[in-house]
PDB file of C-alpha atoms in Angstrom:
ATOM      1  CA  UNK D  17       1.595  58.571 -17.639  1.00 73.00           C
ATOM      2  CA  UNK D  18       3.516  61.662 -15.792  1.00 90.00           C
ATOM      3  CA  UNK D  19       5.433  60.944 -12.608  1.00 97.00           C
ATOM      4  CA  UNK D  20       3.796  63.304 -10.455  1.00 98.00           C
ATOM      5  CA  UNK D  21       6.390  64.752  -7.192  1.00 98.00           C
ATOM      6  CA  UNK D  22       5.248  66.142  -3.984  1.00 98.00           C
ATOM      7  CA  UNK D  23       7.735  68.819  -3.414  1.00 98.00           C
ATOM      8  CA  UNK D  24       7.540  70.274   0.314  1.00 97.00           C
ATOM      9  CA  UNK D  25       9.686  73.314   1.412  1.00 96.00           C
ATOM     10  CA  UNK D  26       8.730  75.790   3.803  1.00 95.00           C
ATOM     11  CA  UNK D  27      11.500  78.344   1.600  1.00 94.00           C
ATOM     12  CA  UNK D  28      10.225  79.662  -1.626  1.00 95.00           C
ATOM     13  CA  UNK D  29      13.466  80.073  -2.680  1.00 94.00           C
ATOM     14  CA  UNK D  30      14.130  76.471  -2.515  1.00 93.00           C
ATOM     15  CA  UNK D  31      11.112  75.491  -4.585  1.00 96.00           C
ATOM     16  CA  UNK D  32      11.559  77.965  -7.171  1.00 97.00           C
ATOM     17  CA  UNK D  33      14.835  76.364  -7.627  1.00 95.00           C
ATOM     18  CA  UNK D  34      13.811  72.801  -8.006  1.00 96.00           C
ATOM     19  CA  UNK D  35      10.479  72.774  -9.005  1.00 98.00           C
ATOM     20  CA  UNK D  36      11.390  74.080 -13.035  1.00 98.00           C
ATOM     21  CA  UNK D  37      13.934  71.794 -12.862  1.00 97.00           C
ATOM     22  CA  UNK D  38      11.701  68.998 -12.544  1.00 97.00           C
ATOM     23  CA  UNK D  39       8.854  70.122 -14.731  1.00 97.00           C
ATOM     24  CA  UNK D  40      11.817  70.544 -17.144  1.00 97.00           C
ATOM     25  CA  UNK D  41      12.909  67.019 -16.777  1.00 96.00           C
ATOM     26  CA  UNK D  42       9.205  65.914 -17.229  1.00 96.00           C
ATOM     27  CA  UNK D  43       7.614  65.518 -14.041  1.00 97.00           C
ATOM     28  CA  UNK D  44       4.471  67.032 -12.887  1.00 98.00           C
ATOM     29  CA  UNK D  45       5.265  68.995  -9.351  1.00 98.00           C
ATOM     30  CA  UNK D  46       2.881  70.060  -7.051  1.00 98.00           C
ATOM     31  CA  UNK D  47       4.266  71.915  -3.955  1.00 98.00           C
ATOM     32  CA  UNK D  48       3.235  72.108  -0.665  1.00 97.00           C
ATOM     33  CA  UNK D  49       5.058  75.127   2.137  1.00 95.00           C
ATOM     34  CA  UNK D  50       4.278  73.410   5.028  1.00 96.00           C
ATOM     35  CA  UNK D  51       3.834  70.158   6.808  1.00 96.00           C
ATOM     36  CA  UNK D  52       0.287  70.125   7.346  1.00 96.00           C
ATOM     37  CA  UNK D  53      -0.045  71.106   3.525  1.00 96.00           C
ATOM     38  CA  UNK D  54       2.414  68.063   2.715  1.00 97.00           C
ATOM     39  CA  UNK D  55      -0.194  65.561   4.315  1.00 97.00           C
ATOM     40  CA  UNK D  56      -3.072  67.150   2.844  1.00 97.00           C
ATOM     41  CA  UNK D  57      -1.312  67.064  -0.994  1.00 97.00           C
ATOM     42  CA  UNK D  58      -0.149  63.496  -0.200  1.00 97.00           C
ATOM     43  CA  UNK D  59      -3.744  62.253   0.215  1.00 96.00           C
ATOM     44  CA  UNK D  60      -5.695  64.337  -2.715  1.00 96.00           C
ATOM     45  CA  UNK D  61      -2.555  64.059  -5.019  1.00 96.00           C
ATOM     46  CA  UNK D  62      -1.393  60.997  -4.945  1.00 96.00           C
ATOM     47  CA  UNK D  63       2.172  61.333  -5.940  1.00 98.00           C
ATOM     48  CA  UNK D  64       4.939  58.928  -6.940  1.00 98.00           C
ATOM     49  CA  UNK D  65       7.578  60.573  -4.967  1.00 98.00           C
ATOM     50  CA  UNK D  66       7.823  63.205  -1.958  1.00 98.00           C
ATOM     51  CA  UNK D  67      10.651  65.101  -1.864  1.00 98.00           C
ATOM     52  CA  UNK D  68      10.701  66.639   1.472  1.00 96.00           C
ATOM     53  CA  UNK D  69      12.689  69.027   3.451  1.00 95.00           C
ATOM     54  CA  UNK D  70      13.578  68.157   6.837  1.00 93.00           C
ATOM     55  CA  UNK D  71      13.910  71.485   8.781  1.00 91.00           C
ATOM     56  CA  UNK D  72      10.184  73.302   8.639  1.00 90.00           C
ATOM     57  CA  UNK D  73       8.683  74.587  11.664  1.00 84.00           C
ATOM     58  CA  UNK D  74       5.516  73.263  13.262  1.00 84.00           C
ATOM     59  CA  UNK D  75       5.744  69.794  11.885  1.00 94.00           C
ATOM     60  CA  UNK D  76       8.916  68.616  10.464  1.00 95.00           C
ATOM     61  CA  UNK D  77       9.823  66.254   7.249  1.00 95.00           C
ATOM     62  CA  UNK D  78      10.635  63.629   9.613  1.00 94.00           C
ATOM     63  CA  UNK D  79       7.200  63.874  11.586  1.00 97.00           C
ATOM     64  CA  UNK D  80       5.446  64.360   8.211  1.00 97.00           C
ATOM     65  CA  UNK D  81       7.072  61.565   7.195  1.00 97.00           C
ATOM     66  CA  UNK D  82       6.193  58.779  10.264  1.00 98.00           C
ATOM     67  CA  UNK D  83       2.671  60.243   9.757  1.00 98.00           C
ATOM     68  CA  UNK D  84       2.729  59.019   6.388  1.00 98.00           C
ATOM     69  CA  UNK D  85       3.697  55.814   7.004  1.00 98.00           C
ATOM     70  CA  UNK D  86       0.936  55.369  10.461  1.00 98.00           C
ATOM     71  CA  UNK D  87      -1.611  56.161   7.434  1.00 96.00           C
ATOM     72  CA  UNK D  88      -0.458  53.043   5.394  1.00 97.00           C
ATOM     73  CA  UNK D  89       1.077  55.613   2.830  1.00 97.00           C
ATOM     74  CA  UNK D  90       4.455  53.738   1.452  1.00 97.00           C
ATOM     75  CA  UNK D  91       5.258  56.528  -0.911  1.00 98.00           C
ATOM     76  CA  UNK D  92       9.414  57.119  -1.626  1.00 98.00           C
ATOM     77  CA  UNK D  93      10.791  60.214   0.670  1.00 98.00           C
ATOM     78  CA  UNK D  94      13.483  61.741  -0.453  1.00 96.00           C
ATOM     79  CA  UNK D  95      14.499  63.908   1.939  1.00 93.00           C
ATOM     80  CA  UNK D  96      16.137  67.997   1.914  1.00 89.00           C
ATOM     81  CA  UNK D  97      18.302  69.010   4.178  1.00 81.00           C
ATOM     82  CA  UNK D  98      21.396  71.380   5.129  1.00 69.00           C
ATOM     83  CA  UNK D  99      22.285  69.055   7.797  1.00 58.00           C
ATOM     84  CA  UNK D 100      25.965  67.662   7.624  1.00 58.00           C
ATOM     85  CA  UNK D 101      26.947  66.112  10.363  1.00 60.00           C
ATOM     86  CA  UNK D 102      27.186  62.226  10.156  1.00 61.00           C
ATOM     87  CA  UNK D 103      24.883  61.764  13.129  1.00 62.00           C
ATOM     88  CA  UNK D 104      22.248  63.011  10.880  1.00 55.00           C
ATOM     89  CA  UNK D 105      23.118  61.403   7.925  1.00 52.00           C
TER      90      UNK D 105
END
């Protein structure tokens, strides 16, 4: 059975960097560009994992994330970001 990863990044940049990295390393990746997107894929695909970035507009990782969990959804987050500052981490 494949692992299958949400991968949610509002850069394309970013997901054509990690996404063939993945599928390389045997994973099946679907992708989703925005936060709204990321709930939607959560719920139809069903994935092992969600990697998620932090910093999208309209509805963040972190939002995306709590919204998740309200739902009952208990799927690992492992969360992207260019944040450094120990508050954050």
């Amino acid at each position: 059975m494949e692992t299958k990863i949400l991968l949610v990044d509002d850069n394309p940049n970013v997901i054509s960097f990690i996404q063939p990295a993945l599928e390389r390393a045997g994973y099946r990746v679907t992708t989703a560009g925005d936060g709204l997107d990321a709930l939607y894929q959560a719920e139809t695909v069903n994935p092992d994992l969600i990697v998620l970035d932090i910093e999208m507009p309209e509805l963040n990782g972190l939002e995306v994330c709590r919204r998740l969990r309200e739902r009952g959804d208990e799927t690992p987050v492992i969360f992207l970001t260019v944040r450094d500052a120990v508050t954050d981490l």
